[in-house]
């Protein structure tokens, strides 16, 4: 069965990816079971349901066939065939997970089993059995696949919420290649794309002496990104490990990982909508290839509150999202006797990111998308509704500030400052072929994170007659400290095209001379946006157990529970009662820094506790058929962030399924129900972007998912994964009233139908394979009010993998072969009830046809 692994990772180092057995200790969640010989690619469909999985299980004896959880496992051909362009995109290999992989390499959204999209809640990404981040959200900032990753295992529901914090919906475990104790091994990979990304990966491992071995691996890259940009984003990541193996099967391993990467980021852009509902590009802005951002956004000095320590705060799209981190880790497993073993895992992440992202249409939405002529007409301008602190409207203030004004004009902040007056109606109407201007928010956020985590315990194995029992008891402790600064955001006026230009609005006298500028280098106004300034600390301690009982040869019974106690302390930056002035000499009508930090904090703190628990059973009817059922209750903590002392959100899951295996067909069919209570999330108030509104919602989803591999002959296989689900929203309430009807609606950004079909042809003589893929994504709603429905779409992809020699493999993939259109979201910053206005709306789309080629050399 394709029970699949994740992404971009390794064709590779097969000789260094041999199984590290856990001995008498608990199953090492980072243990690799790869047995592929050096230089060879396993044939499609070779993964067996009898393969042991460690994620979601603690005995080290459970297989895909007899597991009582919904477990997914991938091997190297699944990864290679998927050829994901981002880590999140690879999660599409896990049935039941919907991925919005349209933000670029990082900060993508994913959801599981009908839960609300647009976030990363209830899914815990792990590296070698430990959460990358305690909270789960933002993990893809600090983790990207590289050649040092050997495989991925995933468990949906079931034990996920017991064995990991904040993973009640699913745990996705990326498993590294372990140091090789037998011989020196090495691999390198070179990757290039049609969109200008280039990357080199490397891995080396060798024994030292007396049970010691080491490994080092990572990548260096130069990115242009999937969308057009004048910028290049560079970075690297490297991880080193030193391991000691003991004669009794135990081990101790120390590792360190260093990352310094710049990434592109893509938010929404405007689209045109015909009277028949067809969505298309606006002339000058191709929805498949273009990006609003560009050189005009390269360097801004945004006025800020002096209380932040910066009177001016720099925004630069050149930097993109700059992520830096160091992660230190120690793993220990040691048998104590034939029946008892102990384990411990400790990791500390010291990371930060500097996020420079543009958000077209935020707050203003389609109301800010208007003709250039209207922007210069005080009676119709989208800026006319702005009110300055002195009470004047925008253009009334301009008339007072610049007496003698006859008309207004656009002045390009690039290219010598060319003027387009309101009287030049033809030029304005033809601007970029569409005559439109819009408002774009410059979102600058820095977030420093120090995340300590530990997981330690003991395992007891006991056998008597027909009974075989494995009990694991452990404890977890996490301490997370963060410091956030999202001050000095600003709104600019820019045109609608690729590599957009930003404009000042200036006042002209009768002779056409410039009297003054209403804006500051295109900046309209200033102030906090989103979360503002805060500091928080979370302390979490958990105790848990998981018991796996085998009765005879056919019955498995599992049950487990985890109790977590969490203390949250949040220092929220207070908003100044009187807005401070901008630096002297700053042009523009707004002469204050807007709603921003006054230098003091308000303290919020709370303590929460909750239980996660689960029970499951698997019964093997025959060697070909197995049945399983599972119930689980877990929760997502909501600590941190502004106002972030909300109690945990509960998630209850029920599932049952049948598995079948034969030489020709391996398949599973799973029915499930997902129930959520008091899901807490925050949205930006479109009427006041300095404020965030908190939402609480319930939902229920019934669904069925399928995962099947059909291999009628040795040279052909057909894999099918899909889900049909019917999520329904209820009891949606907001901390600030928002009009709309929500009960019974489909949660936003959650499709009811997902299907992927992948045929593969194996080449004779072990030379590789040729494959295709059809992905279908059903209709989704852009908002909880179900005001905008985004149509279903199909994506076709093809690829091939060729083993040139036993050491050299060349792979190529073409994604979105037919250059299809597809849309993953509307404009979440416009509110919960979005609409199409004047034939336009904001959203995010998939990219058009693109290709990737890589060469892997194993030494």
Coordinates of C-alpha atoms in Angstrom, one line a residue, residues 172-478:
X172 CA 3.5 13.6 10.6
X173 CA 6.9 12.2 11.5
X174 CA 9.9 12.9 9.3
X175 CA 12.5 10.3 10.0
X176 CA 16.2 10.9 9.4
X177 CA 18.8 8.6 8.0
X178 CA 20.9 7.4 10.9
X179 CA 24.6 7.3 11.2
X180 CA 26.1 4.3 9.4
X181 CA 28.1 2.0 11.7
X182 CA 29.2 -0.4 9.0
X183 CA 30.9 1.6 6.3
X184 CA 31.3 5.1 4.9
X185 CA 28.4 6.2 2.6
X186 CA 27.7 9.5 0.8
X187 CA 25.2 11.0 -1.6
X188 CA 24.7 14.3 -3.4
X189 CA 21.8 15.7 -5.3
X190 CA 21.6 18.6 -7.7
X191 CA 18.1 20.1 -8.5
X192 CA 17.0 22.7 -11.0
X193 CA 13.6 24.0 -12.0
X194 CA 12.0 26.0 -14.8
X195 CA 11.2 28.8 -12.4
X196 CA 14.8 29.4 -11.3
X197 CA 15.3 27.4 -8.1
X198 CA 18.6 25.7 -7.8
X199 CA 19.7 23.5 -4.9
X200 CA 22.5 21.1 -3.9
X201 CA 21.9 18.5 -1.2
X202 CA 24.6 16.4 0.4
X203 CA 25.0 13.6 3.0
X204 CA 28.0 11.7 4.5
X205 CA 28.2 9.1 7.2
X206 CA 30.9 6.8 8.5
X207 CA 31.8 4.7 11.5
X208 CA 34.5 6.0 13.9
X209 CA 35.4 3.2 16.3
X210 CA 34.0 1.1 19.2
X211 CA 30.4 1.6 18.3
X212 CA 30.6 5.3 17.4
X213 CA 29.5 6.7 14.1
X214 CA 28.7 10.2 12.7
X215 CA 26.7 11.8 9.9
X216 CA 26.3 15.2 8.4
X217 CA 23.8 16.4 5.8
X218 CA 21.9 19.3 4.5
X219 CA 21.5 21.6 1.5
X220 CA 22.3 25.0 0.0
X221 CA 19.9 26.7 -2.3
X222 CA 19.2 29.7 -4.5
X223 CA 15.4 30.4 -5.0
X224 CA 13.5 32.5 -7.3
X225 CA 10.2 30.9 -6.2
X226 CA 7.3 29.6 -8.3
X227 CA 6.1 33.1 -9.2
X228 CA 7.8 35.8 -11.1
X229 CA 10.2 37.9 -9.0
X230 CA 13.2 40.1 -9.6
X231 CA 14.7 38.8 -6.3
X232 CA 16.8 35.8 -5.4
X233 CA 16.4 34.1 -2.0
X234 CA 19.4 32.1 -0.7
X235 CA 20.0 29.9 2.3
X236 CA 21.3 26.7 3.7
X237 CA 20.5 24.1 6.3
X238 CA 23.0 21.5 7.8
X239 CA 22.5 18.8 10.4
X240 CA 25.2 16.7 12.1
X241 CA 24.8 13.7 14.4
X242 CA 27.1 11.6 16.6
X243 CA 25.8 8.2 17.8
X244 CA 27.0 5.5 20.2
X245 CA 25.5 2.1 19.9
X246 CA 25.7 -0.3 22.9
X247 CA 26.0 -4.0 22.7
X248 CA 22.6 -4.5 24.2
X249 CA 20.9 -2.7 21.4
X250 CA 20.6 0.7 23.1
X251 CA 22.1 3.9 21.8
X252 CA 22.7 7.5 22.6
X253 CA 22.7 10.2 19.9
X254 CA 23.5 13.9 19.9
X255 CA 22.7 16.2 17.0
X256 CA 22.8 19.8 16.1
X257 CA 21.0 21.5 13.2
X258 CA 21.7 25.0 11.8
X259 CA 19.4 26.9 9.4
X260 CA 19.7 30.3 7.7
X261 CA 17.2 30.6 4.8
X262 CA 15.5 33.4 2.9
X263 CA 12.1 32.4 1.4
X264 CA 9.6 34.1 -0.9
X265 CA 6.0 34.4 0.2
X266 CA 2.8 34.8 -1.8
X267 CA -0.4 36.2 -0.5
X268 CA -3.6 37.1 -2.4
X269 CA -4.1 38.8 -5.7
X270 CA -7.2 40.2 -7.4
X271 CA -9.0 38.1 -10.0
X272 CA -11.7 38.9 -12.5
X273 CA -15.1 37.1 -12.4
X274 CA -17.4 37.0 -15.4
X275 CA -21.2 37.1 -15.2
X276 CA -21.2 33.3 -15.6
X277 CA -18.9 32.9 -12.7
X278 CA -15.7 32.1 -14.6
X279 CA -12.5 33.3 -12.8
X280 CA -9.7 34.7 -14.8
X281 CA -6.6 36.8 -14.7
X282 CA -6.9 40.6 -14.8
X283 CA -4.9 41.9 -17.8
X284 CA -1.3 42.5 -16.7
X285 CA -1.4 40.0 -13.8
X286 CA -1.3 36.4 -14.8
X287 CA -2.8 34.3 -12.0
X288 CA -0.6 31.3 -12.9
X289 CA 2.8 32.9 -13.0
X290 CA 2.8 36.5 -11.7
X291 CA 3.2 38.2 -8.3
X292 CA 2.1 41.6 -7.2
X293 CA 5.3 42.1 -5.2
X294 CA 8.6 43.3 -6.8
X295 CA 11.1 46.0 -6.9
X296 CA 8.8 48.8 -5.7
X297 CA 8.5 46.9 -2.4
X298 CA 12.3 46.5 -2.0
X299 CA 12.9 49.1 0.7
X300 CA 10.6 51.1 3.0
X301 CA 11.3 53.0 6.1
X302 CA 8.0 52.8 8.0
X303 CA 7.4 55.3 10.9
X304 CA 7.0 53.4 14.2
X305 CA 6.5 54.2 17.8
X306 CA 9.8 55.2 19.4
X307 CA 8.7 52.9 22.3
X308 CA 9.7 50.0 20.1
X309 CA 13.2 51.3 19.9
X310 CA 12.8 52.2 16.2
X311 CA 11.5 55.5 15.0
X312 CA 11.7 54.0 11.5
X313 CA 11.3 50.3 10.9
X314 CA 12.6 48.8 7.6
X315 CA 10.4 46.7 5.4
X316 CA 12.1 44.9 2.5
X317 CA 10.7 42.3 0.1
X318 CA 14.3 41.6 -0.9
X319 CA 14.7 39.8 2.5
X320 CA 11.5 37.8 2.0
X321 CA 10.9 35.6 5.1
X322 CA 14.3 35.2 6.7
X323 CA 14.4 32.2 9.0
X324 CA 17.3 31.4 11.3
X325 CA 17.5 28.6 13.9
X326 CA 19.7 26.3 15.9
X327 CA 18.4 23.0 17.2
X328 CA 20.2 20.9 19.7
X329 CA 19.1 17.4 20.5
X330 CA 19.9 14.2 22.5
X331 CA 18.2 10.8 22.1
X332 CA 18.8 7.9 24.5
X333 CA 17.4 4.4 24.5
X334 CA 18.7 1.7 26.9
X335 CA 17.4 -1.8 27.8
X336 CA 17.4 -2.3 31.6
X337 CA 16.4 -6.0 31.4
X338 CA 14.8 -8.4 29.0
X339 CA 11.4 -6.8 29.8
X340 CA 12.2 -3.2 30.7
X341 CA 13.8 -0.4 28.7
X342 CA 14.1 3.4 29.2
X343 CA 14.1 6.2 26.7
X344 CA 14.6 9.9 26.7
X345 CA 14.5 12.6 24.0
X346 CA 15.4 16.2 24.6
X347 CA 15.6 19.0 22.1
X348 CA 16.0 22.8 22.2
X349 CA 15.2 25.1 19.3
X350 CA 16.4 28.7 19.3
X351 CA 14.9 30.3 16.2
X352 CA 13.5 33.5 14.7
X353 CA 12.0 34.8 11.6
X354 CA 11.8 38.2 10.0
X355 CA 8.7 38.1 7.8
X356 CA 8.4 40.7 5.1
X357 CA 5.2 39.9 3.2
X358 CA 2.8 42.0 1.2
X359 CA -1.0 41.4 1.5
X360 CA -2.9 42.9 -1.4
X361 CA -6.5 43.7 -0.6
X362 CA -6.2 43.2 3.1
X363 CA -8.7 45.1 5.1
X364 CA -9.9 47.2 2.2
X365 CA -10.7 44.1 0.1
X366 CA -12.4 44.7 -3.2
X367 CA -13.5 48.1 -1.9
X368 CA -9.9 49.2 -2.4
X369 CA -9.8 47.8 -5.9
X370 CA -11.0 50.7 -8.1
X371 CA -10.1 52.6 -11.2
X372 CA -7.1 54.9 -11.1
X373 CA -9.4 57.7 -12.1
X374 CA -11.7 57.1 -9.1
X375 CA -8.7 57.1 -6.8
X376 CA -8.0 60.7 -7.9
X377 CA -11.6 61.8 -7.6
X378 CA -12.4 63.0 -4.0
X379 CA -16.1 62.1 -4.4
X380 CA -15.4 58.5 -5.4
X381 CA -12.0 57.6 -4.1
X382 CA -11.6 54.6 -1.9
X383 CA -9.4 56.9 0.3
X384 CA -12.3 59.3 0.8
X385 CA -13.6 57.2 3.7
X386 CA -10.4 57.6 5.7
X387 CA -10.7 59.9 8.7
X388 CA -7.6 61.5 10.1
X389 CA -7.0 61.9 13.9
X390 CA -8.1 65.5 13.7
X391 CA -11.5 64.4 12.4
X392 CA -11.0 65.6 8.8
X393 CA -11.8 63.3 5.9
X394 CA -8.8 62.4 3.7
X395 CA -9.4 64.9 0.9
X396 CA -10.7 67.6 3.2
X397 CA -7.4 67.5 5.0
X398 CA -5.6 67.6 1.6
X399 CA -7.5 70.7 0.6
X400 CA -6.5 72.4 3.8
X401 CA -2.9 71.3 3.7
X402 CA -2.5 72.3 0.0
X403 CA -4.5 75.3 -0.8
X404 CA -4.7 76.0 -4.5
X405 CA -5.2 72.4 -5.4
X406 CA -6.9 72.1 -8.8
X407 CA -6.6 68.3 -9.3
X408 CA -4.7 65.3 -8.0
X409 CA -2.2 63.0 -9.7
X410 CA -0.4 59.7 -9.4
X411 CA 3.3 59.9 -9.1
X412 CA 5.2 56.7 -9.7
X413 CA 7.7 56.0 -6.9
X414 CA 9.9 54.2 -9.5
X415 CA 11.3 55.4 -12.8
X416 CA 11.8 59.1 -12.1
X417 CA 8.5 59.9 -10.6
X418 CA 6.4 60.3 -13.7
X419 CA 3.1 62.1 -13.1
X420 CA -0.4 61.1 -14.3
X421 CA -2.9 63.8 -13.5
X422 CA -6.6 63.2 -13.1
X423 CA -7.2 65.1 -16.3
X424 CA -5.3 62.4 -18.3
X425 CA -8.3 60.1 -18.3
X426 CA -7.1 58.1 -21.3
X427 CA -3.8 57.3 -19.6
X428 CA -5.4 56.4 -16.4
X429 CA -7.9 54.1 -18.1
X430 CA -5.1 52.3 -19.9
X431 CA -2.8 51.9 -16.9
X432 CA -1.3 48.5 -17.2
X433 CA -4.0 47.4 -19.5
X434 CA -6.6 47.4 -16.8
X435 CA -6.8 51.0 -15.3
X436 CA -6.9 49.7 -11.7
X437 CA -5.3 50.6 -8.5
X438 CA -5.5 48.7 -5.2
X439 CA -4.4 48.9 -1.6
X440 CA -1.7 46.6 -0.2
X441 CA -0.6 46.0 3.4
X442 CA 3.1 45.8 4.2
X443 CA 3.2 43.1 6.9
X444 CA 6.4 43.1 8.8
X445 CA 6.6 40.6 11.6
X446 CA 9.5 39.4 13.7
X447 CA 9.0 36.4 16.0
X448 CA 11.8 35.0 18.2
X449 CA 11.1 31.5 19.6
X450 CA 12.9 29.5 22.2
X451 CA 11.2 26.1 22.4
X452 CA 12.5 23.4 24.8
X453 CA 10.9 19.9 24.7
X454 CA 11.5 16.6 26.4
X455 CA 9.9 13.2 26.4
X456 CA 11.1 10.4 28.7
X457 CA 9.7 7.1 30.0
X458 CA 9.9 3.4 30.4
X459 CA 8.5 0.4 28.5
X460 CA 7.6 -2.9 29.9
X461 CA 7.1 -6.0 27.7
X462 CA 5.3 -9.0 29.1
X463 CA 4.3 -12.3 27.5
X464 CA 2.4 -15.2 28.9
X465 CA 0.7 -17.9 26.9
X466 CA -1.4 -16.3 24.2
X467 CA -1.0 -12.9 25.7
X468 CA 1.7 -10.4 24.6
X469 CA 1.5 -7.0 26.2
X470 CA 3.6 -3.8 25.8
X471 CA 3.0 -0.9 28.2
X472 CA 4.8 2.4 27.8
X473 CA 4.6 5.1 30.5
X474 CA 6.2 8.5 30.0
X475 CA 6.2 12.2 30.7
X476 CA 6.7 15.3 28.6
X477 CA 7.8 18.8 29.5
X478 CA 7.8 21.9 27.2

